[in-house]
Tab-separated table of C-alpha atoms and ligand atoms in Angstrom:
chain	number	residue	atom	x	y	z
T	1	MET	CA	1.054	84.911	29.082
T	2	ALA	CA	4.791	85.467	29.117
T	3	ASN	CA	5.738	88.151	31.553
T	4	ASN	CA	8.540	90.237	30.135
T	5	ASN	CA	9.139	92.153	33.337
T	6	ARG	CA	10.444	89.102	35.105
T	7	GLY	CA	14.055	89.112	36.219
T	8	SER	CA	16.722	86.937	34.608
T	9	PHE	CA	20.279	85.825	35.192
T	10	SER	CA	22.481	88.262	33.317
T	11	SER	CA	25.200	85.833	32.198
T	12	LYS	CA	26.018	82.153	31.891
T	13	PHE	CA	28.296	82.326	34.911
T	14	GLY	CA	25.588	84.102	36.873
T	15	ALA	CA	23.075	81.392	35.977
T	16	ILE	CA	25.516	78.620	36.877
T	17	ALA	CA	26.467	80.257	40.188
T	18	ALA	CA	22.835	80.763	41.215
T	19	ILE	CA	21.750	77.266	40.186
T	20	ALA	CA	24.807	75.639	41.756
T	21	GLY	CA	23.989	77.758	44.810
T	22	SER	CA	20.617	76.084	45.009
T	23	ALA	CA	22.091	72.642	44.493
T	24	VAL	CA	25.093	72.813	46.806
T	25	GLY	CA	23.590	72.864	50.248
T	26	LEU	CA	23.305	70.941	53.450
T	27	GLY	CA	22.596	67.850	51.346
T	28	ASN	CA	26.144	67.960	50.002
T	29	ILE	CA	27.928	68.970	53.116
T	30	TRP	CA	26.373	66.891	55.820
T	31	LYS	CA	24.517	64.150	54.004
T	32	PHE	CA	26.562	63.097	51.000
T	33	PRO	CA	29.924	62.285	52.611
T	34	TYR	CA	28.308	60.042	55.176
T	35	VAL	CA	25.862	58.314	52.831
T	36	ALA	CA	28.753	57.704	50.444
T	37	GLY	CA	30.966	56.285	53.170
T	38	GLU	CA	28.219	54.009	54.420
T	39	ASN	CA	27.342	52.720	50.973
T	40	GLY	CA	30.665	51.615	49.600
T	41	GLY	CA	32.680	54.844	49.267
T	42	ALA	CA	33.942	55.262	45.731
T	43	ALA	CA	31.604	52.500	44.556
T	44	PHE	CA	28.706	54.702	45.721
T	45	LEU	CA	30.362	57.716	44.153
T	46	LEU	CA	30.569	56.025	40.755
T	47	ILE	CA	26.942	54.904	40.927
T	48	TYR	CA	25.976	58.387	42.086
T	49	ILE	CA	27.796	60.020	39.170
T	50	GLY	CA	26.249	57.537	36.708
T	51	ILE	CA	22.757	58.188	38.070
T	52	THR	CA	23.310	61.926	38.033
T	53	LEU	CA	24.401	61.854	34.384
T	54	LEU	CA	21.767	59.433	33.119
T	55	ILE	CA	18.721	60.099	35.290
T	56	SER	CA	18.986	63.313	37.297
T	57	ILE	CA	20.245	65.548	34.496
T	58	PRO	CA	17.304	64.684	32.187
T	59	VAL	CA	14.900	65.406	35.080
T	60	LEU	CA	16.695	68.668	35.781
T	61	LEU	CA	16.523	69.598	32.094
T	62	ALA	CA	12.801	68.838	32.060
T	63	GLU	CA	12.371	71.290	34.958
T	64	PHE	CA	14.526	73.933	33.255
T	65	SER	CA	12.545	73.530	30.015
T	66	ILE	CA	9.233	73.947	31.797
T	67	GLY	CA	10.512	77.068	33.528
T	68	ARG	CA	12.182	78.651	30.535
T	69	HIS	CA	9.374	77.926	28.130
T	70	GLY	CA	6.632	78.650	30.648
T	71	GLN	CA	8.263	81.939	31.730
T	72	GLY	CA	6.564	81.938	35.076
T	73	ASN	CA	6.640	80.683	38.633
T	74	ALA	CA	6.390	76.930	39.226
T	75	PHE	CA	2.571	76.949	39.010
T	76	ARG	CA	2.283	79.299	36.038
T	77	SER	CA	5.033	77.597	34.050
T	78	PHE	CA	3.148	74.291	34.140
T	79	VAL	CA	-0.038	76.055	33.020
T	80	ASN	CA	1.704	78.025	30.261
T	81	MET	CA	3.555	74.969	29.015
T	82	THR	CA	0.405	72.868	28.681
T	83	GLY	CA	-2.372	75.415	28.339
T	84	LYS	CA	-4.192	73.434	31.029
T	85	LYS	CA	-4.800	74.614	34.587
T	86	GLY	CA	-4.822	71.043	35.918
T	87	TRP	CA	-1.071	70.673	35.417
T	88	GLY	CA	-0.644	73.666	37.691
T	89	ALA	CA	-1.494	71.344	40.590
T	90	ILE	CA	1.976	69.816	40.233
T	91	GLY	CA	3.465	73.276	40.562
T	92	ILE	CA	1.444	73.823	43.734
T	93	LEU	CA	2.613	70.472	45.112
T	94	GLU	CA	6.215	71.440	44.409
T	95	LEU	CA	5.689	74.801	46.108
T	96	LEU	CA	4.302	73.044	49.182
T	97	GLY	CA	7.416	70.867	49.179
T	98	ALA	CA	9.494	74.041	48.974
T	99	ILE	CA	7.801	75.410	52.098
T	100	PHE	CA	8.445	72.187	54.006
T	101	VAL	CA	12.106	72.012	53.004
T	102	LEU	CA	12.735	75.658	53.769
T	103	ALA	CA	11.072	75.362	57.177
T	104	SER	CA	13.709	72.981	58.507
T	105	TYR	CA	16.485	74.457	56.390
T	106	CYS	CA	16.142	77.872	58.069
T	107	VAL	CA	16.366	76.277	61.510
T	108	ILE	CA	19.632	74.519	60.634
T	109	ALA	CA	20.964	77.658	58.978
T	110	GLY	CA	20.193	79.486	62.220
T	111	TRP	CA	22.268	76.914	64.106
T	112	SER	CA	25.186	77.656	61.793
T	113	LEU	CA	24.956	81.338	62.738
T	114	GLU	CA	25.025	80.463	66.445
T	115	TYR	CA	28.069	78.289	65.821
T	116	ILE	CA	29.847	80.985	63.802
T	117	MET	CA	29.420	83.200	66.837
T	118	ARG	CA	30.630	80.495	69.228
T	119	SER	CA	33.670	79.853	67.009
T	120	VAL	CA	34.510	83.542	66.945
T	121	MET	CA	34.370	83.578	70.724
T	122	GLY	CA	36.754	80.606	70.730
T	123	GLY	CA	34.156	78.447	72.409
T	124	PHE	CA	35.247	74.976	71.298
T	125	HIS	CA	38.821	74.837	72.423
T	126	GLY	CA	39.503	72.111	74.968
T	127	MET	CA	35.919	70.881	74.994
T	128	THR	CA	35.263	67.185	75.255
T	129	GLN	CA	32.878	65.312	73.023
T	130	THR	CA	30.403	64.914	75.875
T	131	GLN	CA	30.469	68.606	76.664
T	132	MET	CA	29.758	69.375	73.007
T	133	ASP	CA	26.826	66.956	72.987
T	134	VAL	CA	25.300	68.521	76.069
T	135	GLN	CA	25.864	72.041	74.812
T	136	PHE	CA	24.226	71.384	71.449
T	137	ASP	CA	21.276	69.518	72.937
T	138	MET	CA	20.672	72.320	75.405
T	139	PHE	CA	20.888	74.928	72.671
T	140	VAL	CA	18.357	73.137	70.451
T	141	ALA	CA	16.030	72.419	73.356
T	142	SER	CA	16.165	76.005	74.618
T	143	GLY	CA	13.551	76.955	72.037
T	144	TRP	CA	13.933	80.701	71.834
T	145	ARG	CA	17.605	80.909	70.907
T	146	PRO	CA	17.395	78.787	67.738
T	147	ILE	CA	14.275	80.752	66.824
T	148	VAL	CA	16.085	84.078	67.153
T	149	TRP	CA	18.903	82.845	64.877
T	150	MET	CA	16.406	81.439	62.425
T	151	VAL	CA	14.764	84.871	62.227
T	152	VAL	CA	18.159	86.505	61.674
T	153	PHE	CA	18.794	84.057	58.835
T	154	LEU	CA	15.389	84.762	57.296
T	155	ILE	CA	16.084	88.489	57.427
T	156	ILE	CA	19.403	87.979	55.606
T	157	ASN	CA	17.655	85.775	53.042
T	158	SER	CA	14.952	88.383	52.487
T	159	GLY	CA	17.528	91.166	52.319
T	160	VAL	CA	19.209	89.445	49.371
T	161	LEU	CA	15.934	88.559	47.652
T	162	GLY	CA	14.674	92.107	48.128
T	163	MET	CA	17.435	93.247	45.762
T	164	GLY	CA	15.980	91.144	42.952
T	165	VAL	CA	17.102	88.268	40.760
T	166	THR	CA	20.154	89.849	39.143
T	167	LYS	CA	21.346	92.214	41.836
T	168	GLY	CA	20.370	90.002	44.745
T	169	ILE	CA	20.442	86.272	43.974
T	170	GLU	CA	22.937	86.334	41.120
T	171	ARG	CA	25.395	88.757	42.692
T	172	CYS	CA	25.313	86.968	46.043
T	173	SER	CA	25.800	83.539	44.425
T	174	LYS	CA	28.629	84.778	42.210
T	175	PHE	CA	30.487	85.662	45.365
T	176	MET	CA	29.389	82.820	47.630
T	177	ILE	CA	29.820	79.824	45.339
T	178	PRO	CA	33.493	80.495	44.531
T	179	ALA	CA	34.033	81.375	48.220
T	180	LEU	CA	32.419	78.100	49.227
T	181	PHE	CA	34.677	76.219	46.843
T	182	CYS	CA	37.790	77.958	48.224
T	183	ILE	CA	36.814	77.242	51.826
T	184	LEU	CA	36.238	73.580	51.007
T	185	VAL	CA	39.605	73.306	49.244
T	186	MET	CA	41.294	74.987	52.203
T	187	LEU	CA	39.623	72.717	54.746
T	188	ALA	CA	40.456	69.625	52.701
T	189	GLY	CA	44.031	70.947	52.319
T	190	VAL	CA	44.491	71.369	56.062
T	191	ASN	CA	43.406	67.773	56.472
T	192	LEU	CA	46.237	66.521	54.273
T	193	TRP	CA	48.496	66.716	57.318
T	194	GLN	CA	46.128	64.842	59.585
T	195	PRO	CA	47.156	61.316	60.600
T	196	GLY	CA	43.671	60.109	59.616
T	197	PHE	CA	43.787	61.609	56.121
T	198	GLN	CA	44.321	58.323	54.349
T	199	GLU	CA	41.582	56.601	56.280
T	200	GLY	CA	39.216	59.566	55.867
T	201	ALA	CA	39.893	59.806	52.139
T	202	ALA	CA	39.494	56.042	51.797
T	203	PHE	CA	36.084	56.260	53.537
T	204	ILE	CA	34.652	58.121	50.563
T	205	LEU	CA	37.107	57.421	47.765
T	206	LYS	CA	37.982	53.741	48.032
T	207	PRO	CA	35.491	51.472	46.278
T	208	ASN	CA	34.024	48.802	48.450
T	209	TRP	CA	31.823	46.841	46.075
T	210	SER	CA	30.709	44.423	48.769
T	211	ALA	CA	28.732	47.242	50.467
T	212	VAL	CA	26.768	47.853	47.255
T	213	SER	CA	23.206	46.577	46.965
T	214	GLY	CA	19.863	47.666	45.566
T	215	HIS	CA	19.651	49.985	48.566
T	216	THR	CA	22.823	51.722	47.443
T	217	VAL	CA	21.340	52.535	44.070
T	218	LEU	CA	18.159	53.903	45.656
T	219	ALA	CA	20.199	55.905	48.158
T	220	ALA	CA	22.264	57.348	45.300
T	221	LEU	CA	19.117	58.231	43.395
T	222	GLY	CA	17.479	59.987	46.353
T	223	GLN	CA	20.689	61.794	47.208
T	224	SER	CA	21.249	62.906	43.622
T	225	PHE	CA	17.694	64.272	43.259
T	226	PHE	CA	17.843	66.077	46.589
T	227	SER	CA	21.217	67.543	45.765
T	228	LEU	CA	20.038	68.886	42.444
T	229	SER	CA	16.992	70.478	44.125
T	230	ILE	CA	14.673	68.454	41.905
T	231	GLY	CA	10.899	68.362	42.353
T	232	MET	CA	10.552	71.343	44.624
T	233	ALA	CA	9.836	74.334	42.415
T	234	ALA	CA	13.332	75.810	42.728
T	235	MET	CA	14.737	74.579	39.423
T	236	ILE	CA	11.594	75.489	37.474
T	237	THR	CA	11.724	78.996	38.898
T	238	TYR	CA	15.448	79.375	38.254
T	239	GLY	CA	14.997	77.795	34.808
T	240	SER	CA	12.605	80.627	33.985
T	241	TYR	CA	15.448	83.096	34.639
T	242	ILE	CA	17.930	81.426	32.256
T	243	GLN	CA	18.258	83.547	29.144
T	244	ARG	CA	17.239	82.217	25.731
T	245	GLN	CA	20.747	82.139	24.304
T	246	GLU	CA	22.156	79.931	27.083
T	247	SER	CA	22.330	76.187	26.578
T	248	LEU	CA	20.200	74.407	29.170
T	249	ASN	CA	22.239	71.227	28.675
T	250	GLY	CA	25.497	73.060	29.301
T	251	VAL	CA	24.199	74.710	32.462
T	252	GLY	CA	22.703	71.408	33.687
T	253	VAL	CA	25.891	69.405	33.186
T	254	ILE	CA	28.215	72.020	34.709
T	255	VAL	CA	26.006	72.463	37.765
T	256	SER	CA	25.677	68.713	38.277
T	257	LEU	CA	29.420	68.121	38.068
T	258	ALA	CA	30.120	71.064	40.371
T	259	THR	CA	27.688	69.598	42.884
T	260	VAL	CA	29.423	66.230	42.832
T	261	LEU	CA	32.828	67.883	43.189
T	262	MET	CA	31.711	69.949	46.173
T	263	ALA	CA	30.299	66.868	47.862
T	264	ILE	CA	33.599	64.990	47.475
T	265	LEU	CA	35.533	67.974	48.782
T	266	ALA	CA	33.172	68.139	51.756
T	267	GLY	CA	34.023	64.526	52.526
T	268	LEU	CA	37.745	65.271	52.328
T	269	ALA	CA	37.264	68.275	54.595
T	270	ILE	CA	35.341	66.335	57.226
T	271	PHE	CA	36.345	62.706	57.569
T	272	PRO	CA	40.119	62.855	58.025
T	273	SER	CA	39.576	64.723	61.317
T	274	VAL	CA	36.953	62.219	62.398
T	275	PHE	CA	39.261	59.279	61.727
T	276	SER	CA	42.322	60.957	63.186
T	277	TYR	CA	40.595	60.907	66.560
T	278	GLY	CA	39.172	57.443	66.148
T	279	ILE	CA	35.571	58.675	66.331
T	280	GLU	CA	32.726	56.818	64.659
T	281	PRO	CA	31.536	58.804	61.651
T	282	THR	CA	27.998	60.109	62.097
T	283	LYS	CA	25.771	62.219	59.930
T	284	GLY	CA	23.624	65.320	60.010
T	285	ALA	CA	23.434	67.538	63.038
T	286	ASP	CA	25.453	65.168	65.196
T	287	LEU	CA	28.385	65.230	62.804
T	288	VAL	CA	28.421	68.928	62.102
T	289	PHE	CA	27.489	70.449	65.433
T	290	LYS	CA	28.740	67.876	67.938
T	291	THR	CA	31.579	65.819	66.513
T	292	LEU	CA	33.463	68.286	64.369
T	293	PRO	CA	33.871	71.495	66.416
T	294	PRO	CA	36.203	70.085	69.096
T	295	LEU	CA	38.167	68.189	66.440
T	296	PHE	CA	38.667	71.322	64.365
T	297	ALA	CA	39.700	73.217	67.486
T	298	GLU	CA	42.607	70.790	67.912
T	299	LEU	CA	44.027	71.478	64.442
T	300	PRO	CA	46.750	74.051	63.871
T	301	GLY	CA	44.827	77.263	63.193
T	302	GLY	CA	41.792	75.555	64.671
T	303	TYR	CA	40.236	78.840	65.704
T	304	PHE	CA	40.005	79.980	62.075
T	305	ILE	CA	39.099	76.531	60.780
T	306	SER	CA	35.994	76.401	62.980
T	307	ILE	CA	34.934	79.845	61.870
T	308	LEU	CA	35.502	78.983	58.210
T	309	PHE	CA	33.616	75.718	58.517
T	310	PHE	CA	30.490	77.316	59.932
T	311	ILE	CA	30.687	80.166	57.427
T	312	LEU	CA	30.798	77.458	54.767
T	313	LEU	CA	27.657	75.920	56.179
T	314	PHE	CA	25.954	79.294	56.333
T	315	PHE	CA	26.854	80.168	52.709
T	316	ALA	CA	25.677	76.773	51.493
T	317	ALA	CA	22.386	77.122	53.348
T	318	LEU	CA	21.871	80.728	52.281
T	319	THR	CA	22.314	80.222	48.538
T	320	THR	CA	20.015	77.190	48.686
T	321	SER	CA	17.406	79.014	50.743
T	322	LEU	CA	17.403	81.845	48.185
T	323	SER	CA	16.218	79.477	45.473
T	324	ILE	CA	13.429	78.077	47.606
T	325	MET	CA	12.182	81.416	48.880
T	326	GLU	CA	12.442	82.895	45.375
T	327	SER	CA	10.063	80.172	44.171
T	328	LEU	CA	7.504	81.416	46.697
T	329	VAL	CA	8.144	85.079	45.921
T	330	ALA	CA	7.728	84.514	42.171
T	331	PHE	CA	4.507	82.607	42.824
T	332	PHE	CA	2.890	85.198	45.062
T	333	SER	CA	3.961	88.208	43.051
T	334	GLU	CA	2.815	86.754	39.732
T	335	GLU	CA	-0.368	85.077	40.864
T	336	LEU	CA	-1.612	87.780	43.213
T	337	HIS	CA	-0.281	90.560	40.945
T	338	ILE	CA	1.465	92.254	43.805
T	339	LYS	CA	4.848	93.919	44.127
T	340	ARG	CA	7.859	91.742	44.851
T	341	VAL	CA	8.290	93.233	48.263
T	342	TRP	CA	4.771	92.201	49.328
T	343	ALA	CA	5.260	88.739	47.904
T	344	LEU	CA	8.444	88.545	49.928
T	345	ALA	CA	6.550	89.603	53.037
T	346	ILE	CA	4.051	86.767	52.508
T	347	GLY	CA	6.842	84.231	51.940
T	348	PHE	CA	8.634	85.530	55.016
T	349	ALA	CA	5.516	85.170	57.166
T	350	ILE	CA	4.817	81.608	55.958
T	351	ILE	CA	8.374	80.444	56.577
T	352	LEU	CA	8.588	82.301	59.867
T	353	ILE	CA	5.576	80.369	61.155
T	354	SER	CA	6.590	77.000	59.735
T	355	SER	CA	10.218	77.306	60.840
T	356	THR	CA	9.180	78.388	64.321
T	357	LEU	CA	6.984	75.296	64.554
T	358	CYS	CA	9.903	73.148	63.339
T	359	ALA	CA	12.245	74.667	65.915
T	360	MET	CA	9.671	74.274	68.683
T	361	SER	CA	9.052	70.658	67.723
T	362	GLN	CA	12.580	69.933	68.940
T	363	MET	CA	11.992	71.172	72.440
T	364	PRO	CA	11.573	68.531	75.124
T	365	ASP	CA	7.935	67.511	75.674
T	366	SER	CA	6.938	69.135	72.405
T	367	HIS	CA	3.603	68.015	70.993
T	368	ILE	CA	4.357	69.235	67.504
T	369	LEU	CA	4.670	65.741	66.132
T	370	VAL	CA	3.604	64.098	62.888
T	371	GLY	CA	3.329	60.321	62.840
T	372	GLY	CA	5.389	60.111	66.029
T	373	GLU	CA	8.235	62.231	64.647
T	374	THR	CA	9.087	65.842	65.330
T	375	LEU	CA	7.790	68.197	62.653
T	376	PHE	CA	11.435	69.041	61.973
T	377	ASP	CA	12.348	65.450	61.038
T	378	TRP	CA	9.067	64.731	59.315
T	379	THR	CA	9.220	67.628	56.821
T	380	ASP	CA	12.608	66.531	55.528
T	381	LYS	CA	11.622	62.890	55.205
T	382	PHE	CA	8.214	63.587	53.664
T	383	CYS	CA	9.627	65.889	51.016
T	384	SER	CA	12.541	63.650	50.088
T	385	ALA	CA	10.425	60.507	49.984
T	386	TYR	CA	7.258	61.707	48.239
T	387	ILE	CA	7.127	65.271	46.939
T	388	LEU	CA	10.545	65.217	45.324
T	389	PRO	CA	10.029	62.021	43.273
T	390	LEU	CA	6.429	62.947	42.425
T	391	GLY	CA	7.439	66.396	41.217
T	392	GLY	CA	10.340	64.991	39.182
T	393	LEU	CA	8.122	62.274	37.700
T	394	ALA	CA	5.478	64.758	36.609
T	395	CYS	CA	8.118	66.924	34.914
T	396	VAL	CA	9.666	64.139	32.835
T	397	ILE	CA	6.269	62.757	31.858
T	398	LEU	CA	5.053	66.184	30.840
T	399	VAL	CA	8.116	67.079	28.797
T	400	GLY	CA	8.655	63.560	27.441
T	401	TRP	CA	5.079	62.757	26.469
T	402	PHE	CA	2.817	65.795	26.376
T	403	VAL	CA	4.743	68.843	25.204
T	404	PRO	CA	4.981	69.195	21.396
T	405	HIS	CA	8.332	67.946	20.037
T	406	HIS	CA	9.326	71.219	18.436
T	407	VAL	CA	9.015	73.027	21.781
T	408	VAL	CA	11.230	70.518	23.597
T	409	GLU	CA	13.692	70.458	20.703
T	410	HIS	CA	13.874	74.235	20.691
T	411	GLU	CA	14.645	74.284	24.431
T	412	LEU	CA	17.071	71.391	24.540
T	413	THR	CA	19.063	72.008	21.386
T	414	SER	CA	19.319	75.741	22.111
T	415	SER	CA	17.531	76.356	18.806
T	416	GLY	CA	19.627	73.858	16.874
T	417	LYS	CA	23.059	74.498	18.428
T	418	THR	CA	23.305	71.171	20.301
T	419	PRO	CA	23.807	67.987	18.220
T	420	LEU	CA	20.517	66.228	17.549
T	421	TRP	CA	21.658	62.879	18.958
T	422	ILE	CA	22.206	64.421	22.393
T	423	TYR	CA	18.698	65.844	22.291
T	424	LYS	CA	17.276	62.487	21.175
T	425	PHE	CA	19.109	60.666	23.932
T	426	ILE	CA	17.820	63.076	26.616
T	427	VAL	CA	14.260	62.753	25.362
T	428	PHE	CA	14.542	58.962	25.297
T	429	MET	CA	15.680	59.008	28.928
T	430	MET	CA	12.850	61.394	29.880
T	431	LYS	CA	10.231	59.299	28.144
T	432	TYR	CA	11.135	55.796	29.156
T	433	ILE	CA	13.925	55.358	31.667
T	434	CYS	CA	13.456	58.217	34.143
T	435	PRO	CA	9.746	57.525	34.813
T	436	VAL	CA	10.420	53.827	35.471
T	437	VAL	CA	13.342	54.558	37.789
T	438	ILE	CA	11.456	57.262	39.696
T	439	ILE	CA	8.403	55.019	40.107
T	440	ILE	CA	10.665	52.328	41.615
T	441	LEU	CA	12.035	54.923	44.034
T	442	LEU	CA	8.530	56.051	44.987
T	443	VAL	CA	7.249	52.503	45.490
T	444	ASN	CA	10.265	51.793	47.669
T	445	CYS	CA	9.500	54.849	49.831
T	446	ILE	CA	5.853	53.875	50.186
T	447	LEU	CA	6.718	50.263	51.079
T	448	ASP	CA	9.349	51.519	53.474
T	449	TYR	CA	6.657	53.503	55.264
T	450	PHE	CA	4.775	50.247	55.848
T	451	GLY	CA	7.948	48.557	57.027
T	452	VAL	CA	8.445	46.467	53.874
T	453	ASP	CA	11.969	46.221	52.480
T	454	MET	CA	11.403	46.240	48.712
T	455	ILE	CA	14.860	45.014	47.761
T	456	ALA	CA	14.732	42.149	50.269
T	457	ALA	CA	11.229	41.228	49.068
T	458	LEU	CA	12.385	41.197	45.433
T	459	MET	CA	15.442	39.124	46.286
T	460	SER	CA	13.352	36.546	48.069
T	461	LEU	CA	11.032	36.392	45.036
T	462	ILE	CA	13.991	35.724	42.753
T	463	HIS	CA	15.442	32.973	44.921
N	501	LIG	N1	19.846	70.883	46.961
N	501	LIG	C1	19.685	71.244	48.318
N	501	LIG	C2	20.779	70.586	49.163
N	501	LIG	O1	21.512	69.755	48.727
N	501	LIG	C3	18.346	70.888	48.887
N	501	LIG	C4	17.146	71.362	48.126
N	501	LIG	C5	16.152	70.481	47.817
N	501	LIG	C6	16.994	72.695	47.738
N	501	LIG	C7	15.047	70.897	47.108
N	501	LIG	C8	15.886	73.128	47.033
N	501	LIG	C9	14.914	72.231	46.721
N	501	LIG	O2	20.922	70.880	50.304
C-alpha cells in the first residue's frame, strides 16, 4: 500500500514554503484585496481570519491527514485511508477540479509573462487607461500570442516538476515564497509615499460594519477555501509529502497566517496607486493588466516597479501551478505505474489542450462556451462553487466520522506531542461545524445558479 519511494519535503521550512506556494496565488493577489474592499474592508478581514482559523484550517488538516496517512496521490490516499475504492471517487473529482483550475491558471500566468516582457521593454510609460484597455483586449483576443506564453509557462512548470519533489518543488518554493514576500513589502513600501495611501489602506484595513451581511460571510468562506487550495487534490498530495515528525497543525496554522498576510500586503501594494489617481477599484484581469500598469509607470522607479509586479504575479502563479500539476503527476505515475517523466508528459498534454481551449474561448466569436460563458470563466466559477466545497466536505466527513479515532489522533497530535484539547477541538469542528457551514455554502451556490438569493430569501422568511 504505502509507497516508500515517493518524494517528501525535506524540512519543515521546505514543507511550509511549498504549501504556502500553493496557497498564495492569484486568489490572494487579484481577488482578495478587492473582495475585502467591497465587503467592508477590515470587517471582512476579521471575518475572513475567524473563518480561516475555525473552519478552513480544520478542513485543511483533514486533507493533510488523508494525504499523510494515505501516502498516495489524491485518489489513492482516499482508498488507502478507508480501504474502500468508492471513496477514491472523491479523489477523482478533486483531480478533475485541479485540471479545470490549472487550465485557466496557466492562461493568466502566460499573460504575466507577456507583461513582464512589456515592462522590460518600458511599454507602459505615458499610456492612457484607454490605450491599456485596448492593448490588453487585443492581446487576449489575438489567440495565438496568449497560447504561446501559456506553453512557455507550462514548460517552466514542467521543468521544475521534472526535478522532483525535493529538488524541484521544494527548492523553487524556498526561493520564490520569500522573494514574493520581499517584492510585496517593497511594493507596499513604495506606496507609502503615494497621496492615495491612506485611502487605499483604508479600503482594506478600515472596518465598515455596515457593508457586512450574510453575503460577506459566504464570500469570506469561499475566498478562504480557494486561497488555501482546499478541495482540489493539491493539499492531499502535498500532505502526503509532509514528513512524519512534522506537526500538521503547526504547518497548517503557519501557512494559513502567511496566506492572510500576503493578501493584506497585496492590497497595500495595489490600492494606494488606484486611489491616488481617483480610479474606481476593479478586480481580476481588469485590475492587474489594465488599471495598474500605467499607474505603476508613473511612480518613481516605475520601470522597475512594473517589472517587479509582474514577476510577483508570475512567481505566485508558478508555485501554485506546481501543486496542481504535481497532483496530476502523482496520480498518473502511481496509478499507471509509470515513470514520473511520463506522468508529467500526460499532465502536460492534458493541460496543454484544456488551457488552449480556455485561451481560445476568449477570442471574439468563439464558440467554446459553457452555459453562455466562456470556458475560461466557467472553469473558475464551476470549481469554486461546486468542486471545492464538495471536496472539502467529503474530507471533513471522512476524517471526522469514518476514520478510526486513533488514526486521526496520531496524525493530528503528531503522535501525542500536541495537547489533547487542541486535537479534540479540531475534531469537533470537523465533525459538526465544518460540514454544516460547507453545506450552507454549497446550497447558496446552487440557489445562486437558479437566480435565488439565499440570504435575501432567509431574511424575508424571518421577517
Ligand atoms: N490557492 C490558489 C490561489 O489562491 C488557488 C488554488 C485553488 C490552487 C485550488 C490549488 C487548488 O490562487
